[in-house]
XYZ file of C-alpha atoms in Angstrom:
580
model
C -0.201 -0.119 0.067
C 2.447 2.412 0.819
C 4.486 1.890 -2.146
C 1.673 2.723 -4.274
C 1.278 5.707 -2.161
C 5.179 6.347 -2.605
C 3.969 5.834 -6.930
C 1.586 7.537 -6.744
C 2.961 10.703 -5.279
C 6.059 10.602 -7.748
C 3.941 10.648 -10.788
C 2.049 13.601 -9.893
C 5.640 15.162 -9.591
C 6.491 14.295 -12.786
C 3.378 16.017 -14.472
C 3.630 18.952 -12.200
C 7.238 19.370 -13.523
C 5.562 18.538 -16.943
C 2.940 20.617 -17.087
C 3.692 24.399 -18.412
C 2.793 27.257 -16.654
C -0.984 29.276 -16.841
C -0.349 31.022 -19.772
C -1.778 34.780 -20.291
C -5.167 35.914 -21.473
C -5.966 38.172 -24.595
C -9.378 39.859 -24.878
C -10.636 40.218 -27.302
C -10.744 36.848 -28.053
C -9.244 34.670 -30.871
C -10.854 34.614 -33.481
C -13.030 37.797 -32.618
C -14.634 39.883 -35.129
C -14.712 43.541 -34.640
C -16.491 45.969 -36.067
C -14.702 48.834 -37.769
C -14.272 51.830 -35.406
C -16.520 50.635 -32.661
C -14.973 50.374 -28.822
C -13.589 47.790 -27.051
C -11.341 47.855 -24.076
C -8.537 45.705 -25.159
C -6.757 44.006 -21.971
C -4.157 41.181 -21.471
C -3.913 38.998 -18.129
C -0.724 37.776 -16.886
C -0.868 34.892 -14.316
C 1.669 35.317 -11.462
C 1.332 39.406 -11.525
C 4.855 40.395 -13.505
C 5.747 43.565 -13.275
C 6.502 45.688 -16.787
C 9.447 44.877 -17.636
C 9.403 40.942 -17.724
C 6.135 41.301 -20.369
C 5.612 42.157 -23.888
C 2.863 42.704 -25.796
C 2.463 43.593 -29.187
C -0.009 43.990 -31.980
C 0.843 43.158 -35.685
C 4.959 43.288 -34.440
C 4.344 47.090 -33.168
C 3.987 48.132 -29.418
C 0.101 48.538 -28.231
C 0.531 52.694 -27.958
C 1.014 52.434 -31.629
C -1.701 50.752 -32.889
C -4.368 52.044 -31.048
C -2.842 55.521 -31.216
C -3.462 55.658 -27.109
C -1.028 54.417 -24.168
C -1.574 51.178 -22.324
C -2.249 50.616 -18.649
C -0.422 48.332 -16.644
C -1.241 46.713 -13.541
C 1.108 44.826 -11.033
C -1.389 42.620 -8.806
C -4.073 43.992 -10.177
C -6.908 44.211 -7.380
C -4.745 42.699 -5.408
C -5.086 39.338 -7.036
C -2.065 37.215 -8.548
C -2.076 38.382 -11.732
C -0.890 41.762 -13.967
C -2.849 43.408 -16.384
C -2.435 45.252 -19.550
C -4.946 47.598 -20.436
C -6.741 50.162 -22.741
C -10.566 50.769 -22.241
C -12.349 52.559 -25.853
C -9.949 50.923 -27.739
C -11.067 51.366 -31.586
C -9.391 50.213 -35.335
C -9.762 50.090 -38.460
C -10.372 47.597 -40.768
C -7.972 44.762 -41.078
C -6.184 41.775 -39.737
C -4.370 41.921 -36.277
C -2.039 39.467 -34.887
C -1.293 39.525 -30.864
C 0.973 38.151 -29.032
C 1.900 38.422 -25.588
C 4.876 37.210 -23.684
C 5.895 36.753 -20.391
C 9.423 34.416 -20.502
C 8.910 31.212 -22.466
C 4.832 31.389 -22.207
C 3.328 32.998 -24.999
C 0.107 33.420 -25.923
C -1.362 34.576 -29.999
C -4.991 36.044 -31.282
C -6.277 36.824 -34.258
C -8.453 39.904 -34.793
C -11.009 40.351 -38.147
C -11.818 43.901 -38.023
C -14.625 44.118 -40.557
C -15.521 47.700 -42.323
C -18.961 48.566 -43.863
C -19.657 49.797 -46.788
C -22.550 51.925 -47.980
C -25.543 51.780 -45.712
C -28.671 49.910 -47.682
C -31.323 49.783 -45.067
C -32.947 52.848 -42.961
C -34.340 50.673 -40.320
C -33.858 47.355 -38.409
C -36.059 45.388 -35.965
C -34.358 42.125 -34.299
C -37.224 39.687 -33.014
C -35.750 37.650 -30.407
C -38.097 34.813 -29.291
C -36.344 34.295 -25.829
C -35.576 29.900 -25.796
C -38.719 29.761 -29.360
C -37.491 26.119 -30.934
C -38.411 24.765 -33.979
C -41.083 23.168 -31.738
C -42.993 26.080 -30.654
C -42.867 27.353 -34.400
C -44.953 24.210 -35.444
C -46.688 23.714 -32.627
C -47.747 27.570 -33.150
C -48.206 26.959 -36.639
C -50.987 23.955 -35.595
C -52.540 26.184 -32.881
C -52.712 29.321 -34.758
C -53.641 28.096 -38.555
C -55.094 24.713 -38.377
C -53.604 21.358 -40.291
C -55.456 19.156 -42.653
C -53.829 16.056 -44.368
C -50.467 16.887 -43.778
C -50.424 20.618 -44.746
C -51.370 23.830 -42.673
C -53.880 26.140 -43.780
C -51.165 28.946 -43.622
C -47.762 29.897 -42.635
C -46.390 31.646 -39.690
C -45.786 35.619 -40.797
C -42.158 34.374 -39.158
C -42.199 31.482 -41.613
C -42.916 33.264 -44.615
C -39.841 34.870 -45.063
C -37.533 34.580 -48.183
C -33.974 34.076 -46.140
C -32.482 31.435 -43.521
C -30.040 29.927 -41.247
C -29.033 27.771 -38.815
C -27.593 29.885 -35.917
C -25.363 28.341 -33.232
C -25.414 29.997 -30.227
C -22.371 28.858 -27.444
C -20.617 31.263 -25.553
C -17.073 31.125 -24.559
C -16.933 28.571 -21.475
C -20.008 26.178 -21.880
C -21.337 24.638 -25.270
C -25.019 25.438 -23.451
C -25.586 29.439 -23.504
C -27.621 31.386 -21.061
C -29.638 34.656 -22.109
C -27.651 36.853 -21.422
C -24.540 36.008 -23.172
C -26.505 34.856 -25.963
C -28.568 38.155 -26.678
C -25.115 39.899 -25.935
C -23.376 38.452 -29.105
C -26.453 39.606 -31.157
C -25.766 43.489 -29.521
C -22.134 43.739 -29.660
C -21.287 40.564 -31.964
C -18.607 39.304 -29.539
C -18.932 35.938 -27.643
C -18.769 36.101 -24.141
C -19.538 33.793 -20.827
C -23.174 32.885 -18.726
C -24.086 35.398 -17.217
C -22.102 38.759 -19.060
C -23.949 41.308 -20.798
C -21.532 43.315 -22.522
C -18.242 42.289 -21.605
C -15.647 39.631 -21.789
C -15.412 37.307 -18.440
C -11.880 38.168 -17.004
C -10.442 38.227 -13.351
C -11.499 41.746 -12.461
C -13.576 41.153 -8.523
C -15.956 43.753 -9.251
C -19.182 42.579 -11.745
C -19.116 46.445 -13.565
C -14.780 46.157 -13.904
C -14.682 43.269 -16.756
C -13.743 44.145 -20.723
C -16.890 45.433 -22.017
C -17.692 46.014 -26.114
C -20.275 48.507 -27.134
C -23.099 47.852 -27.809
C -25.197 48.518 -31.461
C -27.595 50.714 -28.855
C -24.637 52.679 -28.203
C -23.028 52.395 -31.330
C -26.351 54.051 -32.761
C -26.774 56.821 -30.805
C -23.304 57.892 -30.621
C -22.300 57.581 -34.642
C -25.914 57.899 -35.670
C -29.365 60.306 -35.643
C -30.877 57.418 -35.732
C -34.301 56.312 -32.824
C -33.590 52.946 -30.742
C -36.336 50.953 -29.412
C -36.377 47.964 -26.583
C -39.357 46.363 -26.236
C -40.216 43.476 -23.947
C -42.712 41.166 -21.811
C -40.359 40.775 -19.317
C -38.703 43.315 -16.669
C -36.991 45.257 -18.815
C -33.664 45.049 -16.676
C -33.774 41.134 -17.920
C -30.710 39.711 -19.751
C -32.210 39.939 -23.646
C -33.136 44.242 -23.274
C -30.028 45.004 -20.819
C -27.642 43.711 -23.748
C -28.893 46.795 -25.242
C -27.397 48.844 -23.014
C -25.832 46.671 -20.870
C -21.829 46.168 -19.305
C -21.676 43.973 -16.575
C -20.630 40.055 -15.275
C -23.558 39.576 -13.466
C -26.984 39.674 -15.114
C -29.122 40.360 -11.889
C -26.974 43.868 -11.387
C -30.689 45.284 -11.785
C -29.780 48.759 -10.297
C -27.027 49.148 -12.165
C -28.883 48.077 -15.398
C -31.523 51.009 -14.958
C -28.439 53.378 -14.877
C -26.975 51.993 -17.889
C -30.385 52.455 -19.749
C -30.374 55.066 -18.897
C -27.236 56.261 -20.029
C -28.317 55.218 -23.354
C -31.312 56.669 -23.613
C -33.136 54.386 -26.188
C -36.059 56.397 -26.971
C -38.828 53.657 -26.432
C -38.504 51.702 -23.670
C -41.005 49.073 -22.660
C -41.619 46.325 -20.545
C -42.168 45.329 -16.624
C -40.241 45.733 -13.806
C -40.324 49.551 -12.532
C -39.377 48.665 -8.325
C -35.393 48.798 -9.594
C -36.399 52.409 -11.119
C -37.531 53.797 -8.061
C -35.981 55.219 -4.932
C -35.586 53.786 -1.838
C -37.582 55.708 0.201
C -40.291 54.476 -2.783
C -42.557 51.858 -1.393
C -41.970 48.568 -3.048
C -38.904 50.183 -4.305
C -36.139 47.404 -4.852
C -32.839 50.087 -5.425
C -30.272 50.517 -2.929
C -29.625 54.356 -3.473
C -31.591 57.353 -3.236
C -31.839 57.517 -7.155
C -35.715 57.722 -8.556
C -35.043 57.122 -12.483
C -38.579 57.557 -13.095
C -38.065 61.390 -12.158
C -34.685 61.013 -14.645
C -36.049 60.080 -17.389
C -39.264 62.603 -17.845
C -36.766 65.387 -16.703
C -34.996 64.060 -20.059
C -37.902 64.634 -21.847
C -39.635 60.822 -21.128
C -43.116 59.876 -20.771
C -44.314 57.582 -18.688
C -46.816 55.503 -18.737
C -47.599 52.188 -16.774
C -50.810 50.419 -18.738
C -52.225 49.953 -22.113
C -53.956 53.291 -21.978
C -51.490 55.458 -20.756
C -49.264 54.162 -23.497
C -52.241 54.371 -26.175
C -52.346 57.980 -24.691
C -48.655 58.943 -25.183
C -48.579 57.888 -28.619
C -51.582 59.838 -29.397
C -50.462 62.768 -28.018
C -47.269 62.208 -30.565
C -45.145 61.294 -28.170
C -41.206 60.225 -29.512
C -39.457 58.984 -25.926
C -41.400 56.779 -23.643
C -40.983 54.680 -20.608
C -43.537 52.007 -20.749
C -43.286 50.295 -17.390
C -46.633 47.962 -17.489
C -46.105 45.365 -14.522
C -43.510 45.459 -11.457
C -41.779 42.476 -12.978
C -43.054 40.196 -15.705
C -45.339 41.214 -17.935
C -47.810 38.497 -18.276
C -48.320 36.694 -21.102
C -50.615 35.868 -23.747
C -52.204 32.424 -22.829
C -52.971 34.569 -19.135
C -54.084 38.132 -20.505
C -56.111 36.039 -23.037
C -57.347 33.096 -21.824
C -56.812 32.233 -18.538
C -56.641 35.711 -16.887
C -54.531 34.099 -14.054
C -50.701 35.381 -13.189
C -50.723 39.544 -12.361
C -53.784 39.817 -14.854
C -56.531 40.842 -11.643
C -53.415 43.236 -10.147
C -51.868 44.848 -13.402
C -55.953 44.650 -15.660
C -54.305 46.191 -18.235
C -51.089 45.570 -19.289
C -50.319 45.660 -23.541
C -48.911 42.712 -25.037
C -45.677 42.113 -26.898
C -48.367 42.552 -30.124
C -49.759 45.910 -28.847
C -46.397 47.174 -27.846
C -44.484 46.769 -31.106
C -47.003 48.409 -33.166
C -46.741 51.368 -30.775
C -43.192 51.527 -30.460
C -42.861 51.526 -34.544
C -45.559 54.362 -34.674
C -43.413 56.124 -32.277
C -40.030 55.347 -34.050
C -41.687 55.744 -37.570
C -41.202 59.467 -37.530
C -37.815 59.777 -37.543
C -36.001 60.441 -41.113
C -32.682 59.514 -39.809
C -34.377 55.574 -39.335
C -35.092 53.408 -36.481
C -32.917 50.416 -34.540
C -36.063 48.227 -32.778
C -35.444 45.115 -30.565
C -38.509 43.334 -30.046
C -38.273 40.246 -27.248
C -41.544 37.443 -26.764
C -39.234 36.850 -23.022
C -41.855 34.330 -21.833
C -41.007 31.540 -24.828
C -38.752 30.781 -22.594
C -39.889 31.051 -19.227
C -42.678 29.115 -19.655
C -40.311 26.265 -21.074
C -38.553 26.571 -18.341
C -41.741 26.121 -16.182
C -42.709 22.954 -19.054
C -45.583 24.776 -19.807
C -46.116 24.322 -23.259
C -49.238 25.647 -24.085
C -48.432 29.250 -21.977
C -45.120 29.035 -24.368
C -46.755 28.350 -27.222
C -49.353 31.316 -27.313
C -45.977 33.159 -27.031
C -44.873 32.169 -30.268
C -48.020 33.139 -31.284
C -48.073 36.457 -30.025
C -44.461 37.029 -31.516
C -45.563 35.921 -34.604
C -48.325 38.717 -34.502
C -45.931 41.424 -33.729
C -43.830 40.330 -36.613
C -46.588 40.425 -38.637
C -47.140 44.031 -37.261
C -43.704 44.792 -38.236
C -43.708 42.792 -42.008
C -46.916 45.293 -42.572
C -44.981 48.358 -41.955
C -42.016 47.430 -43.772
C -44.551 46.136 -46.785
C -42.609 47.167 -50.256
C -40.507 50.140 -49.321
C -37.272 47.410 -49.346
C -35.898 49.870 -46.242
C -35.777 47.794 -42.923
C -34.068 44.730 -42.099
C -36.463 42.598 -39.974
C -34.973 39.522 -37.843
C -36.436 37.046 -35.843
C -34.556 34.607 -34.170
C -33.995 32.817 -30.460
C -31.145 33.240 -28.557
C -31.040 29.612 -27.709
C -33.338 26.538 -27.659
C -34.860 23.975 -25.033
C -35.432 20.413 -25.280
C -38.790 20.412 -26.321
C -40.492 18.363 -29.090
C -43.990 17.015 -30.327
C -44.543 13.551 -29.457
C -47.824 13.098 -30.904
C -51.346 14.117 -29.306
C -52.883 12.753 -25.828
C -56.361 11.733 -27.115
C -59.420 11.346 -23.871
C -61.224 8.535 -25.654
C -58.253 6.240 -25.894
C -58.937 3.324 -23.572
C -56.682 2.952 -20.612
C -56.467 4.240 -17.072
C -52.308 5.760 -17.509
C -51.714 8.734 -19.213
C -49.044 7.259 -21.335
C -52.334 5.336 -22.416
C -53.720 8.664 -23.799
C -51.029 8.914 -26.251
C -50.893 8.547 -29.753
C -48.112 8.437 -31.651
C -47.010 8.066 -35.006
C -49.955 7.112 -36.974
C -52.265 7.309 -34.067
C -51.262 10.860 -33.020
C -55.066 12.246 -34.420
C -54.857 15.667 -35.381
C -55.586 18.311 -31.871
C -59.561 19.148 -31.566
C -58.594 22.752 -30.447
C -61.461 25.506 -29.729
C -62.079 27.787 -32.346
C -59.893 30.600 -33.396
C -59.874 34.505 -31.781
C -59.408 37.060 -34.428
C -55.658 37.544 -33.531
C -55.120 33.682 -33.643
C -55.335 31.919 -30.615
C -57.391 28.763 -29.813
C -60.077 29.467 -27.613
C -60.088 26.382 -25.972
C -56.971 24.136 -25.094
C -58.706 21.897 -22.460
C -60.100 19.526 -24.792
C -60.620 16.231 -25.296
C -57.374 15.607 -28.284
C -54.411 18.150 -27.376
C -50.674 18.013 -28.571
C -48.173 15.722 -26.488
C -45.027 17.516 -26.296
C -42.741 16.459 -23.833
C -39.101 18.067 -22.562
C -35.768 16.374 -22.755
C -34.474 17.927 -18.972
C -37.094 17.797 -16.028
C -36.623 17.791 -12.479
C -38.491 15.318 -9.872
C -42.389 16.418 -11.169
C -45.616 14.945 -12.290
C -47.373 15.427 -15.633
C -51.021 15.608 -16.046
C -51.092 15.557 -19.984
C -53.762 18.722 -19.739
C -53.151 22.588 -19.795
C -52.707 24.635 -16.524
C -55.227 26.874 -16.708
C -55.045 27.547 -12.606
C -51.673 29.359 -13.325
C -48.116 28.634 -14.285
C -47.019 25.428 -13.934
C -44.683 24.852 -10.828
C -42.649 21.492 -11.706
C -40.751 20.856 -8.549
C -40.954 22.311 -5.276
C -38.091 22.793 -2.109
C -38.226 19.245 -0.310
C -37.714 18.544 3.306
C -34.482 19.636 3.292
C -34.813 22.605 1.860
C -31.690 21.705 -0.856
C -33.716 19.059 -3.215
C -36.231 19.665 -5.095
C -39.421 17.427 -5.424
C -41.659 16.870 -7.314
C -45.237 19.437 -6.519
C -47.882 17.525 -5.390
C -50.688 19.874 -6.912
C -49.572 18.140 -9.918
C -49.767 14.833 -8.666
C -53.267 14.911 -8.155
C -56.105 13.448 -10.950
C -56.492 9.967 -12.715
C -53.788 10.740 -15.597
C -51.285 12.186 -12.854
C -47.305 10.478 -14.199
C -44.905 10.936 -11.090
C -41.199 11.180 -13.744
C -38.150 10.580 -11.868
C -36.290 13.777 -13.086
C -32.910 13.780 -15.004
C -31.237 16.633 -13.864
C -29.205 17.835 -10.287
C -31.227 17.487 -7.186
C -31.308 21.232 -7.122
C -32.859 22.072 -9.936
C -36.521 23.238 -9.895
C -37.162 23.748 -13.645
C -36.349 22.945 -17.094
C -32.694 23.554 -18.446
C -31.596 25.459 -21.882
C -30.323 23.225 -24.922
C -27.447 23.699 -26.734
C -28.645 22.784 -30.361
C -28.776 25.263 -32.968
C -31.855 27.707 -33.641
C -33.610 28.835 -36.522
C -33.424 32.346 -38.054
C -35.611 33.723 -40.600
C -35.072 37.284 -42.189
C -36.179 39.607 -44.629
C -35.276 43.083 -46.587
C -31.945 44.788 -47.380
C -28.856 42.706 -45.973
C -30.929 39.562 -44.993
C -29.661 37.360 -47.796
C -25.998 37.526 -45.787
C -28.243 34.884 -43.643
C -27.906 31.861 -45.397
C -25.889 28.087 -43.960
C -24.713 27.834 -40.967
C -23.787 30.964 -38.636
C -22.285 31.595 -35.581
C -24.555 34.432 -33.414
C -22.348 36.669 -33.369
C -22.798 37.315 -37.483
C -26.417 38.603 -36.780
C -24.880 42.095 -35.113
C -22.722 41.817 -38.086
C -25.287 41.715 -40.518
C -27.458 44.237 -38.502
C -23.976 46.759 -38.420
C -23.212 46.661 -42.168
C -26.871 47.453 -43.475
C -27.027 50.218 -41.297
C -22.968 50.843 -42.136
C -21.851 51.705 -38.277
C -18.279 51.161 -39.574
C -15.686 54.064 -39.882
C -14.395 56.339 -37.514
């Protein structure tokens, strides 16, 4: 036994001496595509805290100051940590290829950058629709529910389907195969990959969340370099990851108070969503701020009209306002299923919330008068949130809602050929249509009611309302949609009419999540042992590619397979945002 222990120690020592020391890290990272003239923070981190004379950094063989035209700043033991850092905040570069090399002793790191130019402007307006977590199954189910199906064909197409250009978009971040909404949306709005929970920054060794190397967002570029207007629309809290990606620079997406300040710094002309408590001064009841800043007052002083309901939004539009702060809920705005059908969630507390379609129409009407054009980001956020809850009916209703918003944009674009419209998820969920549940099938178990292949007869949902939503989903034959990830839970095979599904709750130990017993009653309720870690209480994202569809000037560039950062590139090129 002792001989084996000595051999193990000897092998460990051998491997320890054979392994090279950790190499330095360069930001932006290798293969970064950077818009000409856009601003970014240049940083090189050296492990073991060497002094300035011990390190050397070159860009295309020259000193960084010769390339950037600005002096860099060297910090030994940055923030008291065991690394040194070379910095240049707010750098920019002309178009070209750049090779960055950083050496410290025998260690050498090299990255390559492609700084791309833009030519003549092709689009006056860009509208980016993000279906958060929207899968192929979401689109298919939305088409079945809202258009109808007969003998293998649909009675109509979704507005997002009827577009001439399509591409597969990969969504991974720098640190993991499966992304979250923060770095996924940030890739669209900055053109740079990042890591989970990060917005508008590279994930370096900085201790403070706001100090990581920043990259400029497309909203900042538009505001800095053009006279265009900018709009941000969502049915999540406005500080949440996707809307925040238009303005934010933080390693931690939950920095809501700081994100509100970043919205104020950029000042998009139209801002709509939920999340009002982070705008309120600490002294105000219901506030979530930790300071006395009143951002409602600040935005009003900056010329914004405040709307807290659909009625006030429409009144502001009728009054001709061009700057709107719409905060329609203290949390997330309710989704289409609850607004139109179940009347649950917070609909009793906030009975006059606009949906994404109404917000989109109002935003376009407010922005379209700018002769310089506009950039508008619209998110249907709860497609994702309801899939986390394994509540597919709500998720699909919000997919229909997104599609109706896309139709509003297409109607605006018409034949003018000056508006680029992009529809894309930020990531996927493991969600699949596997057949239909039919109450008339024999048997006492939920699986008995499941018809697959030739027995997956079409569902018999109630008639459609004027906006294409089924008026009854709790029918005798329903789509069977399965999620590939779940905690310990129970499945009833029926829609959750009493409120958003809660698949799991804390168990007696306060750590492990167990099935929510509210879902475990009823004749068909089926217990399912989870396949996620025991601390999970909901479904998680998946890492497969997502489908992008687009139309308008620049949309022809979307074909085949592209990384998510390519979406930024097409928008920036279409608006000619490059140059000094």
